[in-house]
């Protein structure tokens, strides 16, 4: 059913290697040695040939996996995205390898160490990019929900499996009595005491690694995948519509791809092609709902506030899709994620003026008062960060802004922590974790931004650091000019100092 594609191939050799490495975790490194096992199958140890009954089966699996790799490479180059077709062969090879290792005919500490190291390398990659756990199966880059954190779990699973494989290969032969012990005559007392522990680990290491991998697979199937479906599928959002809507209350969809959306609801969905049409749709006097992409919330918030159309987020459980409505029924709450950090003044100044209501203050507090205006549009009025912090750790930096005019563009916030020596600590980031770009900020709004700056132990000297912040568009672009208030000469505002211990 595939259609050949012309031109230069868009995939390289790494395409299938990445699938195997990430898709087989935590057995990725073990699979390499499992497939190579038939190459040493006919060796002899102390005159006894090991596991000759597995010679043909492992050789057969080896050729199936190799031919499958060649076939998959051809299909990917010719047809585009595709899966490695012989994955079950590798799974069987790993099972055969573990079965042989449990018999303990030989001690293989070097191979065990290499497998353990490879397992931890893959675990580290998952720790840095957990989305690869899903992207490798969907054949597409996934935007990982920030509310789901499994990085430390993956490190823990990788460590336990690596430890179990290493101890099993290194000491199981001795533990089951098939490999003669080679205890040196000058063994120290602590070595003799540790030997029973090593033997126990060798006896049960492979079983423990397998059990850990099975439990991890169970968690992925029964915990992580259903949790991710809440964020990657619009089904839970439409289930909320079915829960909250009364018969006859319409629902529309805006910037939501896919034709299956209507399958989950009793009402036919209205396709809304533009932002202006969505504004008019929510202006309806009757209660209506709208399924929208979470990435569009900042733009929609700007458009609806400008048009003076009230709206609320009825369901914000998903990080990809939101359910909006123009009215809330009794007992319902507005779950708009912007409400926590964006507050509109009840009496904003008229356009072109700076006459704020006397005593006006947003519902937040700050330790450090500031008054610095960037580009005649955004005024920094307060900052929060601790006076001291210990390494390793994080510096929670909180900035509060008052919007006086329309921003001249979309700017990032930079934060510099200049200390007694290089390198400086950097806290450059997008406002509100990319949820509310500055070009959507409206006059009269107060915006609170929070960001944690990493303080690594190895590269951060102890001492007093001066904290600066400002706006810049990214890359080599020029910083947003400070038009009023303190300026260090480089369009930065000095916020104070912090002691890093």
mmCIF file of N, CA and C in Angstrom, residues 345 347-357 360 373 375-379 402-406 442-446 484:
data_model
loop_
_atom_site.group_PDB
_atom_site.id
_atom_site.type_symbol
_atom_site.label_atom_id
_atom_site.label_comp_id
_atom_site.label_asym_id
_atom_site.label_seq_id
_atom_site.Cartn_x
_atom_site.Cartn_y
_atom_site.Cartn_z
ATOM 1 N N UNK A 345 -6.556 44.647 35.212
ATOM 2 C CA UNK A 345 -6.970 45.736 36.094
ATOM 3 C C UNK A 345 -8.445 46.053 35.881
ATOM 4 N N UNK A 347 -9.814 48.834 36.228
ATOM 5 C CA UNK A 347 -9.914 50.174 35.635
ATOM 6 C C UNK A 347 -8.586 50.518 34.972
ATOM 7 N N UNK A 348 -8.269 49.869 33.836
ATOM 8 C CA UNK A 348 -6.989 50.159 33.174
ATOM 9 C C UNK A 348 -6.966 51.577 32.634
ATOM 10 N N UNK A 349 -5.780 52.147 32.471
ATOM 11 C CA UNK A 349 -5.687 53.520 31.953
ATOM 12 C C UNK A 349 -6.137 53.596 30.515
ATOM 13 N N UNK A 350 -6.552 54.772 30.113
ATOM 14 C CA UNK A 350 -6.948 54.978 28.728
ATOM 15 C C UNK A 350 -5.731 54.850 27.830
ATOM 16 N N UNK A 351 -5.919 54.419 26.578
ATOM 17 C CA UNK A 351 -4.779 54.281 25.653
ATOM 18 C C UNK A 351 -3.987 55.579 25.543
ATOM 19 N N UNK A 352 -2.668 55.461 25.627
ATOM 20 C CA UNK A 352 -1.791 56.616 25.495
ATOM 21 C C UNK A 352 -1.581 57.382 26.780
ATOM 22 N N UNK A 353 -2.181 56.924 27.889
ATOM 23 C CA UNK A 353 -2.000 57.606 29.166
ATOM 24 C C UNK A 353 -1.349 56.656 30.157
ATOM 25 N N UNK A 354 -0.976 57.187 31.304
ATOM 26 C CA UNK A 354 -0.335 56.374 32.337
ATOM 27 C C UNK A 354 -1.008 56.609 33.694
ATOM 28 N N UNK A 355 -2.305 56.909 33.647
ATOM 29 C CA UNK A 355 -3.020 57.258 34.871
ATOM 30 C C UNK A 355 -3.684 56.012 35.461
ATOM 31 N N UNK A 356 -2.880 55.213 36.195
ATOM 32 C CA UNK A 356 -3.404 54.007 36.828
ATOM 33 C C UNK A 356 -4.215 54.386 38.057
ATOM 34 N N UNK A 357 -5.148 53.517 38.392
ATOM 35 C CA UNK A 357 -5.992 53.749 39.554
ATOM 36 C C UNK A 357 -5.132 53.771 40.813
ATOM 37 N N UNK A 360 -3.883 50.662 43.157
ATOM 38 C CA UNK A 360 -4.168 49.423 42.433
ATOM 39 C C UNK A 360 -3.019 48.430 42.610
ATOM 40 N N UNK A 373 10.611 50.510 32.872
ATOM 41 C CA UNK A 373 9.724 50.317 31.730
ATOM 42 C C UNK A 373 10.539 49.971 30.492
ATOM 43 N N UNK A 375 10.543 49.565 26.444
ATOM 44 C CA UNK A 375 9.874 49.915 25.203
ATOM 45 C C UNK A 375 8.590 50.680 25.372
ATOM 46 N N UNK A 376 8.476 51.462 26.439
ATOM 47 C CA UNK A 376 7.255 52.222 26.734
ATOM 48 C C UNK A 376 6.021 51.323 26.797
ATOM 49 N N UNK A 377 6.209 50.018 27.034
ATOM 50 C CA UNK A 377 5.081 49.096 26.986
ATOM 51 C C UNK A 377 4.976 48.193 28.202
ATOM 52 N N UNK A 378 6.097 47.704 28.725
ATOM 53 C CA UNK A 378 6.071 46.719 29.805
ATOM 54 C C UNK A 378 6.878 47.254 30.978
ATOM 55 N N UNK A 379 6.228 47.383 32.127
ATOM 56 C CA UNK A 379 6.900 47.884 33.322
ATOM 57 C C UNK A 379 7.138 46.745 34.301
ATOM 58 N N UNK A 402 3.648 45.080 34.749
ATOM 59 C CA UNK A 402 2.423 45.825 34.459
ATOM 60 C C UNK A 402 2.492 46.257 32.995
ATOM 61 N N UNK A 403 1.455 45.925 32.242
ATOM 62 C CA UNK A 403 1.460 46.192 30.795
ATOM 63 C C UNK A 403 0.858 47.577 30.561
ATOM 64 N N UNK A 404 1.681 48.468 30.010
ATOM 65 C CA UNK A 404 1.259 49.856 29.790
ATOM 66 C C UNK A 404 0.906 50.139 28.341
ATOM 67 N N UNK A 405 1.364 49.274 27.441
ATOM 68 C CA UNK A 405 1.075 49.455 26.014
ATOM 69 C C UNK A 405 1.335 48.151 25.283
ATOM 70 N N UNK A 406 1.111 48.170 23.981
ATOM 71 C CA UNK A 406 1.312 46.977 23.169
ATOM 72 C C UNK A 406 2.807 46.749 22.939
ATOM 73 N N UNK A 442 -1.921 42.667 26.900
ATOM 74 C CA UNK A 442 -2.793 43.815 26.652
ATOM 75 C C UNK A 442 -2.581 44.894 27.710
ATOM 76 N N UNK A 443 -2.696 46.154 27.323
ATOM 77 C CA UNK A 443 -2.605 47.245 28.304
ATOM 78 C C UNK A 443 -3.646 47.056 29.405
ATOM 79 N N UNK A 444 -3.190 47.217 30.644
ATOM 80 C CA UNK A 444 -4.060 47.018 31.793
ATOM 81 C C UNK A 444 -3.848 45.686 32.478
ATOM 82 N N UNK A 445 -3.116 44.789 31.853
ATOM 83 C CA UNK A 445 -2.874 43.489 32.455
ATOM 84 C C UNK A 445 -1.649 43.523 33.362
ATOM 85 N N UNK A 446 -1.681 42.681 34.381
ATOM 86 C CA UNK A 446 -0.519 42.382 35.210
ATOM 87 C C UNK A 446 -0.137 40.931 34.927
ATOM 88 N N UNK A 484 12.432 53.915 30.680
ATOM 89 C CA UNK A 484 12.205 54.638 31.930
ATOM 90 C C UNK A 484 12.648 53.758 33.080
#
